[in-house]
Amino acid sequence: MNTVSRVRPKLASSERGFGPAVSQLWSPAPRPVRRLVQLYAGLALYGFSDALLVLAALGLDPWDVLHQGLARHTGIAIGTWTIIVGAAVLLLWIPLRQWPGLGTASNVVVIGLMVNLTLAEVPVPHGWPLRVLTLLAGVVLNGIATGCYIGAGLGPGPRDGLMTGLIKRRGGSIRIVRTGIELTVLAIGWLLGGTVGVGTVVYAVGIGPLAHLFIPLFGRGLARTPSTSTPPSADPVEETPCPT
């Protein structure tokens, strides 16, 4: 038995101890160009769909209620507040020992810029039918955008990372932690004058099923695979799915 064959089984045991994240380092992420295109298309679409919810004026998602409330008190554009709040939330990752990816940093900047651009160029809809249509389009496109940029696998958004970081450090379920964060943000935004309404409820009810549909759809063909250099004699690495 040569040196490589003696060392590799031990290395496989080490990989197994640290979980799938370490074993995946043996092979590069597949389809990097597709990942980048999908990431930035998703982020741009997310910003556009956020702006549609603002234009509909029937209620926003919790974080945008906060952004709008801050915008109304300061005169700073809502998209700019999206960037500022995203950067502030990203700083909270430091004590939680979370590490941002390219998608995380891009999320902070691209979405806010796209919100401002859309609000500057797209006219405000008038009349209930058009406002309702704009609201529904915003929610559906937001779900597609969520699946697109998360499915690219280049890092979560700063707000999602805050949730997962708190769960890792403090424990608790995703449902409880996420609900607690969003209710807190919603309450602060509402007190600041952000728009809470039927659109807030529609978004809350619709975004989960939409993300559940589109994240796996856009993630197809992008999953990492174990390195083919692992010899058959080495024990396989057990992979445990991790909630995102």
Tab-separated table of C-alpha atoms in Angstrom:
chain	number	residue	atom	x	y	z
A	1	MET	CA	0.000	0.000	0.000
A	2	ASN	CA	1.509	3.351	-1.015
A	3	THR	CA	1.499	6.576	1.041
A	4	VAL	CA	-1.609	8.036	-0.605
A	5	SER	CA	-3.711	4.933	0.054
A	6	ARG	CA	-2.590	4.921	3.730
A	7	VAL	CA	-3.449	8.596	4.275
A	8	ARG	CA	-6.728	8.866	2.389
A	9	PRO	CA	-8.879	6.632	4.695
A	10	LYS	CA	-7.783	8.761	7.679
A	11	LEU	CA	-8.678	11.890	5.773
A	12	ALA	CA	-12.091	10.456	5.006
A	13	SER	CA	-12.652	9.962	8.747
A	14	SER	CA	-11.679	13.583	9.370
A	15	GLU	CA	-14.127	14.745	6.705
A	16	ARG	CA	-16.854	12.670	8.282
A	17	GLY	CA	-16.254	14.346	11.633
A	18	PHE	CA	-16.602	17.861	10.239
A	19	GLY	CA	-19.620	17.103	8.040
A	20	PRO	CA	-20.334	17.654	4.349
A	21	ALA	CA	-18.966	21.208	4.207
A	22	VAL	CA	-15.384	19.976	4.450
A	23	SER	CA	-15.821	17.088	2.040
A	24	GLN	CA	-17.267	19.443	-0.556
A	25	LEU	CA	-14.003	21.387	-0.636
A	26	TRP	CA	-12.471	18.545	-2.640
A	27	SER	CA	-14.376	19.568	-5.761
A	28	PRO	CA	-15.086	23.031	-7.197
A	29	ALA	CA	-18.609	24.420	-7.389
A	30	PRO	CA	-20.147	23.313	-10.698
A	31	ARG	CA	-21.257	25.786	-13.378
A	32	PRO	CA	-19.780	29.002	-11.939
A	33	VAL	CA	-20.959	31.154	-14.865
A	34	ARG	CA	-24.532	29.977	-14.477
A	35	ARG	CA	-24.323	30.636	-10.728
A	36	LEU	CA	-23.187	34.226	-11.241
A	37	VAL	CA	-25.785	34.983	-13.915
A	38	GLN	CA	-28.521	33.412	-11.798
A	39	LEU	CA	-27.391	35.261	-8.676
A	40	TYR	CA	-27.438	38.738	-10.213
A	41	ALA	CA	-30.593	38.107	-12.244
A	42	GLY	CA	-32.302	36.971	-9.043
A	43	LEU	CA	-31.120	39.961	-7.028
A	44	ALA	CA	-32.168	42.422	-9.741
A	45	LEU	CA	-35.580	40.765	-10.002
A	46	TYR	CA	-35.908	40.820	-6.206
A	47	GLY	CA	-35.301	44.577	-6.135
A	48	PHE	CA	-37.760	45.105	-8.994
A	49	SER	CA	-40.448	43.030	-7.268
A	50	ASP	CA	-39.874	44.869	-3.976
A	51	ALA	CA	-40.461	48.141	-5.795
A	52	LEU	CA	-43.727	46.797	-7.261
A	53	LEU	CA	-44.982	46.196	-3.727
A	54	VAL	CA	-44.085	49.775	-2.829
A	55	LEU	CA	-45.861	51.104	-5.929
A	56	ALA	CA	-49.007	49.080	-5.189
A	57	ALA	CA	-49.212	50.792	-1.752
A	58	LEU	CA	-51.299	47.966	-0.304
A	59	GLY	CA	-48.806	46.770	2.295
A	60	LEU	CA	-45.186	45.629	2.300
A	61	ASP	CA	-43.193	42.731	3.680
A	62	PRO	CA	-41.834	43.332	7.224
A	63	TRP	CA	-38.331	44.498	6.256
A	64	ASP	CA	-39.647	46.888	3.619
A	65	VAL	CA	-42.134	48.295	6.132
A	66	LEU	CA	-39.060	49.197	8.192
A	67	HIS	CA	-37.185	50.603	5.188
A	68	GLN	CA	-40.174	52.700	4.157
A	69	GLY	CA	-40.704	53.989	7.691
A	70	LEU	CA	-37.063	55.067	7.904
A	71	ALA	CA	-37.311	56.693	4.465
A	72	ARG	CA	-40.356	58.729	5.479
A	73	HIS	CA	-38.583	60.088	8.562
A	74	THR	CA	-35.272	60.924	6.917
A	75	GLY	CA	-35.957	61.739	3.274
A	76	ILE	CA	-33.437	59.081	2.226
A	77	ALA	CA	-34.720	56.792	-0.543
A	78	ILE	CA	-36.185	53.447	0.488
A	79	GLY	CA	-33.710	51.549	-1.673
A	80	THR	CA	-30.838	53.351	0.023
A	81	TRP	CA	-32.254	52.348	3.404
A	82	THR	CA	-32.411	48.777	2.107
A	83	ILE	CA	-28.643	48.966	1.567
A	84	ILE	CA	-27.950	50.681	4.920
A	85	VAL	CA	-30.038	48.219	6.938
A	86	GLY	CA	-28.558	45.262	5.037
A	87	ALA	CA	-25.038	46.449	5.861
A	88	ALA	CA	-25.995	46.970	9.527
A	89	VAL	CA	-27.481	43.467	9.739
A	90	LEU	CA	-24.325	42.095	8.135
A	91	LEU	CA	-22.291	43.588	10.988
A	92	LEU	CA	-24.383	41.504	13.395
A	93	TRP	CA	-22.920	38.422	11.719
A	94	ILE	CA	-19.562	39.119	13.385
A	95	PRO	CA	-20.487	38.068	16.956
A	96	LEU	CA	-22.536	35.208	15.479
A	97	ARG	CA	-19.436	33.958	13.600
A	98	GLN	CA	-21.222	33.894	10.274
A	99	TRP	CA	-19.207	34.190	7.062
A	100	PRO	CA	-20.662	36.082	4.073
A	101	GLY	CA	-20.395	34.862	0.515
A	102	LEU	CA	-20.358	36.770	-2.754
A	103	GLY	CA	-24.137	36.521	-2.846
A	104	THR	CA	-24.375	38.068	0.621
A	105	ALA	CA	-22.375	41.178	-0.251
A	106	SER	CA	-24.122	41.503	-3.605
A	107	ASN	CA	-27.507	41.192	-1.895
A	108	VAL	CA	-26.772	44.240	0.249
A	109	VAL	CA	-26.055	46.476	-2.748
A	110	VAL	CA	-27.917	45.200	-5.821
A	111	ILE	CA	-31.419	44.941	-4.355
A	112	GLY	CA	-31.406	48.479	-2.969
A	113	LEU	CA	-30.089	49.971	-6.192
A	114	MET	CA	-32.736	48.151	-8.209
A	115	VAL	CA	-35.492	49.349	-5.868
A	116	ASN	CA	-34.432	52.969	-6.365
A	117	LEU	CA	-34.108	52.555	-10.137
A	118	THR	CA	-37.532	50.948	-10.486
A	119	LEU	CA	-39.281	53.540	-8.334
A	120	ALA	CA	-37.686	56.293	-10.408
A	121	GLU	CA	-38.693	54.820	-13.777
A	122	VAL	CA	-41.972	52.906	-13.309
A	123	PRO	CA	-45.163	54.992	-12.960
A	124	VAL	CA	-47.433	54.595	-9.941
A	125	PRO	CA	-50.475	52.406	-10.733
A	126	HIS	CA	-53.884	54.052	-10.299
A	127	GLY	CA	-57.155	52.332	-9.514
A	128	TRP	CA	-57.765	49.243	-7.379
A	129	PRO	CA	-57.573	46.628	-10.170
A	130	LEU	CA	-54.155	47.827	-11.338
A	131	ARG	CA	-52.832	48.166	-7.781
A	132	VAL	CA	-53.975	44.641	-6.893
A	133	LEU	CA	-52.403	43.291	-10.089
A	134	THR	CA	-49.147	45.096	-9.248
A	135	LEU	CA	-49.214	43.634	-5.736
A	136	LEU	CA	-49.755	40.072	-6.966
A	137	ALA	CA	-47.057	40.451	-9.625
A	138	GLY	CA	-44.661	41.728	-6.960
A	139	VAL	CA	-45.288	38.762	-4.660
A	140	VAL	CA	-44.962	36.140	-7.430
A	141	LEU	CA	-41.830	37.737	-8.904
A	142	ASN	CA	-40.359	38.012	-5.415
A	143	GLY	CA	-40.831	34.277	-4.949
A	144	ILE	CA	-39.160	33.558	-8.296
A	145	ALA	CA	-36.307	35.922	-7.427
A	146	THR	CA	-35.845	34.247	-4.031
A	147	GLY	CA	-35.501	30.848	-5.667
A	148	CYS	CA	-33.154	32.265	-8.281
A	149	TYR	CA	-30.585	33.910	-6.007
A	150	ILE	CA	-30.734	31.364	-3.171
A	151	GLY	CA	-30.623	28.507	-5.674
A	152	ALA	CA	-27.349	29.915	-7.028
A	153	GLY	CA	-25.747	28.835	-3.756
A	154	LEU	CA	-23.353	31.773	-3.406
A	155	GLY	CA	-24.360	32.888	0.061
A	156	PRO	CA	-27.585	33.850	1.866
A	157	GLY	CA	-28.887	37.367	2.238
A	158	PRO	CA	-27.823	39.261	5.376
A	159	ARG	CA	-31.261	38.909	6.987
A	160	ASP	CA	-31.432	35.148	6.376
A	161	GLY	CA	-27.905	34.822	7.737
A	162	LEU	CA	-28.934	36.662	10.906
A	163	MET	CA	-31.696	34.121	11.429
A	164	THR	CA	-29.507	31.068	10.865
A	165	GLY	CA	-26.703	32.585	12.976
A	166	LEU	CA	-29.037	33.128	15.926
A	167	ILE	CA	-30.299	29.558	15.628
A	168	LYS	CA	-26.767	28.165	15.593
A	169	ARG	CA	-25.633	30.245	18.577
A	170	ARG	CA	-28.788	30.355	20.701
A	171	GLY	CA	-30.836	27.408	19.514
A	172	GLY	CA	-34.531	27.388	18.680
A	173	SER	CA	-36.592	26.579	15.633
A	174	ILE	CA	-36.501	28.415	12.310
A	175	ARG	CA	-40.205	29.202	12.623
A	176	ILE	CA	-39.911	30.832	16.056
A	177	VAL	CA	-36.697	32.750	15.386
A	178	ARG	CA	-37.764	34.042	11.983
A	179	THR	CA	-41.228	35.001	13.200
A	180	GLY	CA	-39.726	36.820	16.174
A	181	ILE	CA	-37.323	38.800	13.983
A	182	GLU	CA	-39.935	39.741	11.407
A	183	LEU	CA	-42.595	40.710	13.940
A	184	THR	CA	-40.061	42.962	15.678
A	185	VAL	CA	-39.027	44.568	12.400
A	186	LEU	CA	-42.666	44.932	11.325
A	187	ALA	CA	-43.647	46.630	14.582
A	188	ILE	CA	-40.766	49.119	14.407
A	189	GLY	CA	-41.500	49.884	10.760
A	190	TRP	CA	-45.213	50.372	11.442
A	191	LEU	CA	-44.457	52.777	14.315
A	192	LEU	CA	-42.223	54.720	11.915
A	193	GLY	CA	-45.039	55.007	9.371
A	194	GLY	CA	-44.343	52.098	7.036
A	195	THR	CA	-47.284	50.679	5.091
A	196	VAL	CA	-48.933	47.630	6.658
A	197	GLY	CA	-51.999	46.261	4.925
A	198	VAL	CA	-53.486	43.464	2.872
A	199	GLY	CA	-50.271	43.249	0.872
A	200	THR	CA	-48.378	42.388	4.053
A	201	VAL	CA	-50.721	39.453	4.645
A	202	VAL	CA	-50.620	38.307	1.008
A	203	TYR	CA	-46.825	38.386	1.075
A	204	ALA	CA	-46.638	36.489	4.373
A	205	VAL	CA	-48.989	33.775	3.108
A	206	GLY	CA	-47.571	33.502	-0.404
A	207	ILE	CA	-43.810	33.830	-0.128
A	208	GLY	CA	-43.232	30.536	1.721
A	209	PRO	CA	-44.928	28.264	-0.826
A	210	LEU	CA	-43.386	30.212	-3.709
A	211	ALA	CA	-39.868	29.908	-2.279
A	212	HIS	CA	-40.505	26.220	-1.565
A	213	LEU	CA	-41.335	25.757	-5.249
A	214	PHE	CA	-38.637	27.867	-6.880
A	215	ILE	CA	-35.546	27.287	-4.711
A	216	PRO	CA	-35.247	23.587	-5.680
A	217	LEU	CA	-36.196	24.433	-9.271
A	218	PHE	CA	-33.367	26.935	-9.719
A	219	GLY	CA	-30.966	24.807	-7.694
A	220	ARG	CA	-31.118	21.862	-10.085
A	221	GLY	CA	-27.763	20.976	-11.555
A	222	LEU	CA	-25.863	23.218	-9.125
A	223	ALA	CA	-25.389	20.856	-6.196
A	224	ARG	CA	-21.803	20.031	-5.307
A	225	THR	CA	-20.756	16.436	-5.718
A	226	PRO	CA	-18.082	14.536	-3.768
A	227	SER	CA	-14.711	14.317	-5.449
A	228	THR	CA	-14.258	11.360	-7.768
A	229	SER	CA	-10.684	11.108	-6.480
A	230	THR	CA	-11.925	9.397	-3.280
A	231	PRO	CA	-10.976	5.703	-3.567
A	232	PRO	CA	-13.708	3.088	-3.239
A	233	SER	CA	-12.045	1.689	-0.095
A	234	ALA	CA	-12.594	4.929	1.832
A	235	ASP	CA	-15.737	5.167	3.924
A	236	PRO	CA	-18.422	7.386	2.344
A	237	VAL	CA	-19.143	10.752	3.936
A	238	GLU	CA	-22.559	10.886	5.511
A	239	GLU	CA	-24.383	14.029	4.463
A	240	THR	CA	-27.111	15.492	6.628
A	241	PRO	CA	-29.420	18.079	5.089
A	242	CYS	CA	-29.216	21.443	6.787
A	243	PRO	CA	-32.128	23.906	6.816
A	244	THR	CA	-31.478	27.246	5.095
